Coordinates of C-alpha atoms in Angstrom, one line a residue:
M1 CA 28.6 -29.1 -6.6
S2 CA 28.5 -26.5 -9.1
D3 CA 25.5 -25.1 -10.9
A4 CA 26.5 -27.3 -13.9
T5 CA 26.2 -30.5 -11.9
L6 CA 23.2 -29.3 -9.8
H7 CA 20.8 -31.5 -11.8
A8 CA 23.3 -33.9 -13.2
S9 CA 21.9 -37.2 -14.5
T10 CA 23.5 -39.0 -11.7
Q11 CA 20.9 -37.5 -9.4
N12 CA 17.7 -39.5 -9.0
P13 CA 14.6 -37.0 -9.7
D14 CA 12.7 -39.1 -7.1
D15 CA 15.1 -38.3 -4.4
F16 CA 13.3 -36.1 -1.6
V17 CA 16.3 -33.8 -1.4
V18 CA 16.4 -33.3 -5.2
Q19 CA 12.7 -32.4 -5.2
I20 CA 12.9 -30.0 -2.5
A21 CA 16.0 -28.4 -4.1
D22 CA 14.3 -28.1 -7.4
Q23 CA 11.3 -26.3 -5.7
V24 CA 13.6 -24.0 -3.8
E25 CA 15.6 -23.2 -6.9
S26 CA 12.4 -22.6 -9.0
F27 CA 11.2 -20.1 -6.3
L28 CA 14.5 -18.3 -6.0
V29 CA 14.8 -17.9 -9.8
A30 CA 11.2 -16.9 -10.4
V31 CA 10.9 -14.4 -7.5
T32 CA 14.1 -12.7 -8.5
E33 CA 12.9 -12.3 -12.0
V34 CA 9.6 -10.7 -10.7
A35 CA 11.7 -8.3 -8.5
R36 CA 13.2 -6.9 -11.9
G37 CA 9.8 -5.3 -12.5
D38 CA 9.5 -6.0 -16.2
E39 CA 5.8 -7.1 -15.8
P40 CA 4.3 -5.2 -12.9
E41 CA 0.9 -6.0 -14.0
S42 CA 1.5 -9.8 -13.1
A43 CA 3.4 -9.3 -10.0
V44 CA 0.9 -10.0 -7.3
P45 CA -0.8 -13.1 -9.0
F46 CA 2.6 -14.4 -10.0
L47 CA 3.9 -14.1 -6.4
L48 CA 0.9 -15.8 -5.0
L49 CA 1.5 -18.8 -7.2
E50 CA 5.3 -18.9 -6.3
V51 CA 4.7 -18.5 -2.6
S52 CA 2.0 -21.1 -2.8
Q53 CA 4.2 -23.6 -4.5
L54 CA 7.1 -22.9 -2.0
L55 CA 4.8 -23.7 0.8
L56 CA 4.2 -27.0 -0.7
A57 CA 7.9 -27.9 -0.4
G58 CA 7.6 -26.5 3.1
G59 CA 4.7 -28.8 4.0
R60 CA 6.7 -31.7 2.8
L61 CA 9.6 -30.6 4.9
G62 CA 7.3 -30.2 7.9
A63 CA 5.6 -33.5 7.6
H64 CA 9.0 -35.2 7.2
E65 CA 10.7 -36.9 10.1
D66 CA 13.3 -34.9 11.9
I67 CA 16.3 -34.4 9.5
V68 CA 19.8 -35.0 11.2
P69 CA 22.8 -33.7 9.3
E70 CA 25.9 -35.7 8.7
E71 CA 28.2 -33.3 10.5
R72 CA 27.8 -32.1 14.2
Y73 CA 28.7 -28.5 13.3
E74 CA 27.3 -26.5 10.4
P75 CA 30.1 -26.0 7.6
D76 CA 30.5 -22.4 6.7
P77 CA 28.4 -21.9 3.5
G78 CA 30.1 -18.7 2.6
P79 CA 29.0 -15.2 2.6
E80 CA 25.2 -14.5 2.6
P81 CA 23.8 -13.0 -0.5
D82 CA 23.1 -9.3 -0.6
V83 CA 19.3 -9.0 -0.9
D84 CA 19.0 -5.2 -0.3
E85 CA 18.5 -4.4 -4.0
L86 CA 15.8 -7.0 -4.3
R87 CA 14.2 -5.8 -1.2
E88 CA 14.1 -2.2 -2.6
N89 CA 12.8 -3.3 -5.9
F90 CA 10.0 -5.2 -4.2
A91 CA 9.2 -2.2 -2.1
R92 CA 8.7 0.0 -5.2
L93 CA 6.9 -2.7 -7.2
L94 CA 4.5 -3.5 -4.5
D95 CA 3.6 0.1 -3.2
P96 CA 0.9 0.9 -1.8
I97 CA 0.2 -2.7 -0.6
D98 CA 3.7 -3.5 0.8
V99 CA 2.8 -3.0 4.4
Y100 CA 0.2 -5.3 5.7
S101 CA -1.1 -6.4 9.2
E102 CA -0.2 -9.8 10.6
V103 CA -0.8 -11.7 13.9
F104 CA 2.4 -13.4 14.9
D105 CA 1.1 -16.3 16.8
P106 CA -2.7 -17.2 16.3
Y107 CA -2.5 -19.5 19.4
E108 CA -1.1 -16.7 21.8
P109 CA -3.9 -15.2 23.8
R110 CA -4.7 -11.4 23.0
T111 CA -1.9 -11.2 20.3
A112 CA -2.1 -7.8 18.8
P113 CA -1.6 -7.4 15.0
V114 CA 1.8 -6.1 14.0
P115 CA 2.7 -4.4 10.8
A116 CA 5.0 -6.1 8.3
R117 CA 6.2 -5.6 4.7
I118 CA 6.0 -8.0 1.8
S119 CA 9.2 -6.7 0.5
D120 CA 11.2 -7.5 3.7
D121 CA 9.5 -10.8 4.1
L122 CA 10.4 -12.0 0.5
A123 CA 14.0 -10.9 1.2
D124 CA 14.1 -12.8 4.3
I125 CA 12.7 -15.9 2.8
I126 CA 15.2 -15.8 0.0
T127 CA 18.1 -15.4 2.4
D128 CA 16.9 -18.5 4.2
L129 CA 16.5 -20.6 1.1
G130 CA 19.8 -19.4 -0.4
H131 CA 21.7 -20.6 2.7
G132 CA 20.4 -24.0 2.4
M133 CA 21.1 -24.0 -1.4
A134 CA 24.6 -23.0 -0.8
H135 CA 25.0 -26.3 1.2
Y136 CA 23.3 -28.2 -1.5
R137 CA 25.4 -26.9 -4.3
A138 CA 28.5 -27.9 -2.2
G139 CA 27.2 -31.4 -2.0
R140 CA 26.1 -31.2 1.6
T141 CA 22.6 -32.5 1.0
S142 CA 21.8 -33.5 4.5
E143 CA 22.9 -30.2 5.8
A144 CA 20.8 -28.5 3.1
L145 CA 17.7 -30.4 4.1
W146 CA 18.3 -29.9 7.9
W147 CA 18.6 -26.1 7.2
W148 CA 15.6 -25.9 5.0
Q149 CA 13.6 -27.9 7.5
F150 CA 14.8 -25.9 10.6
S151 CA 14.3 -22.7 9.0
Y152 CA 10.9 -23.6 7.7
F153 CA 9.8 -24.1 11.4
S154 CA 11.6 -21.2 12.6
N155 CA 11.4 -18.4 10.1
W156 CA 10.5 -18.9 6.4
G157 CA 7.5 -21.1 6.9
P158 CA 5.4 -18.7 9.1
T159 CA 6.7 -15.7 7.0
A160 CA 5.8 -17.2 3.6
S161 CA 2.3 -18.0 5.1
A162 CA 1.8 -14.5 6.2
V163 CA 2.8 -13.3 2.7
L164 CA 0.5 -15.5 1.0
R165 CA -2.4 -14.5 3.1
A166 CA -1.6 -10.7 2.3
L167 CA -1.2 -11.3 -1.4
Q168 CA -4.4 -13.5 -1.4
S169 CA -6.3 -10.7 0.4
V170 CA -5.2 -8.1 -2.3
L171 CA -6.6 -10.3 -5.0
I172 CA -9.8 -10.9 -3.3
H173 CA -10.5 -7.4 -2.6
V174 CA -9.5 -6.4 -6.3
R175 CA -11.2 -9.3 -8.2
L176 CA -14.4 -9.0 -6.1
N177 CA -14.4 -5.2 -6.5
Q178 CA -14.4 -4.9 -2.8
P179 CA -12.7 -1.7 -1.5
L180 CA -10.2 -2.3 1.3
E181 CA -11.2 -1.1 4.6
E182 CA -9.3 1.5 6.4
L183 CA -5.7 0.2 7.0
D184 CA -5.1 2.6 10.0
G185 CA -2.1 3.9 8.1
L186 CA -0.1 0.7 8.7
D187 CA 3.5 1.7 9.0
T188 CA 6.4 -0.5 10.2
D189 CA 8.2 2.5 11.4
Q190 CA 5.5 3.7 13.7
P191 CA 6.4 2.9 17.5
A192 CA 4.0 0.8 19.5
M193 CA 1.6 2.5 21.8
G194 CA 0.5 0.8 24.9
D195 CA 1.3 -2.7 26.0
E196 CA -0.8 -4.9 23.7
T197 CA -2.1 -2.6 20.9
L198 CA -0.4 -0.6 18.0
E199 CA -2.0 2.5 16.8
F200 CA -1.2 4.0 13.5
E201 CA -1.9 7.2 11.5
A202 CA -5.3 6.8 9.7
G203 CA -5.3 6.2 6.1
R204 CA -7.5 4.5 3.3
V205 CA -6.4 2.5 0.3
M206 CA -9.0 1.6 -2.3
A207 CA -9.1 -1.5 -4.6
Q208 CA -8.9 0.6 -7.6
E209 CA -5.8 2.4 -6.3
I210 CA -4.1 -0.9 -5.8
G211 CA -5.3 -2.5 -8.8
A212 CA -4.3 0.3 -11.3
P213 CA -0.6 0.5 -10.5
L214 CA -0.4 -3.4 -10.4
G215 CA -2.4 -3.8 -13.6
I216 CA -5.1 -6.0 -11.7
Q217 CA -8.5 -5.4 -13.1
P218 CA -11.3 -5.4 -10.4
G219 CA -14.4 -7.8 -10.9
K220 CA -17.4 -6.6 -12.9

């Protein structure tokens, strides 16, 4: 199924797979556009909107009964897209808020926060979604749905949820004019210290220092 026939009139817009594919494609196009950096002042609010809408698709996939692909073994979707440039663009665009702290499993006792990068997470999400989209464009709709549902549970769903919380937190601090507390110099390259905790070089990022580069105005 080529791009030209991706939304052909023969496809029923009420079909579940068509609706999910539309949401996935919309996210891929929109986020790739943000990564170009033409409108840095709106990057954080726009990403918050796009990730929120993507998670709606994820919620529908999660609530759906288990999807079984038609073929026993996954057909080769072709080479994975190169997302390194996109990852680097986001890292530059979102500095100095790219690195954030996340608890991997909120139900795991004594789970220590770990550092993560929004730029890495967005690139991973795009890779997962693009993998399923390759199946969809080739006409393997059940395989696409299975992949999107499986990877929602195993990777892009939790990752997108973490990114959403990070972006939301940035806007909360800036719009409410609340300086961010000390971020402990969050650094994904810093090795772990001890069995259950991570220690990082001390640092402080203020809401104005975040808002100014991104064009976000703090609340009055």
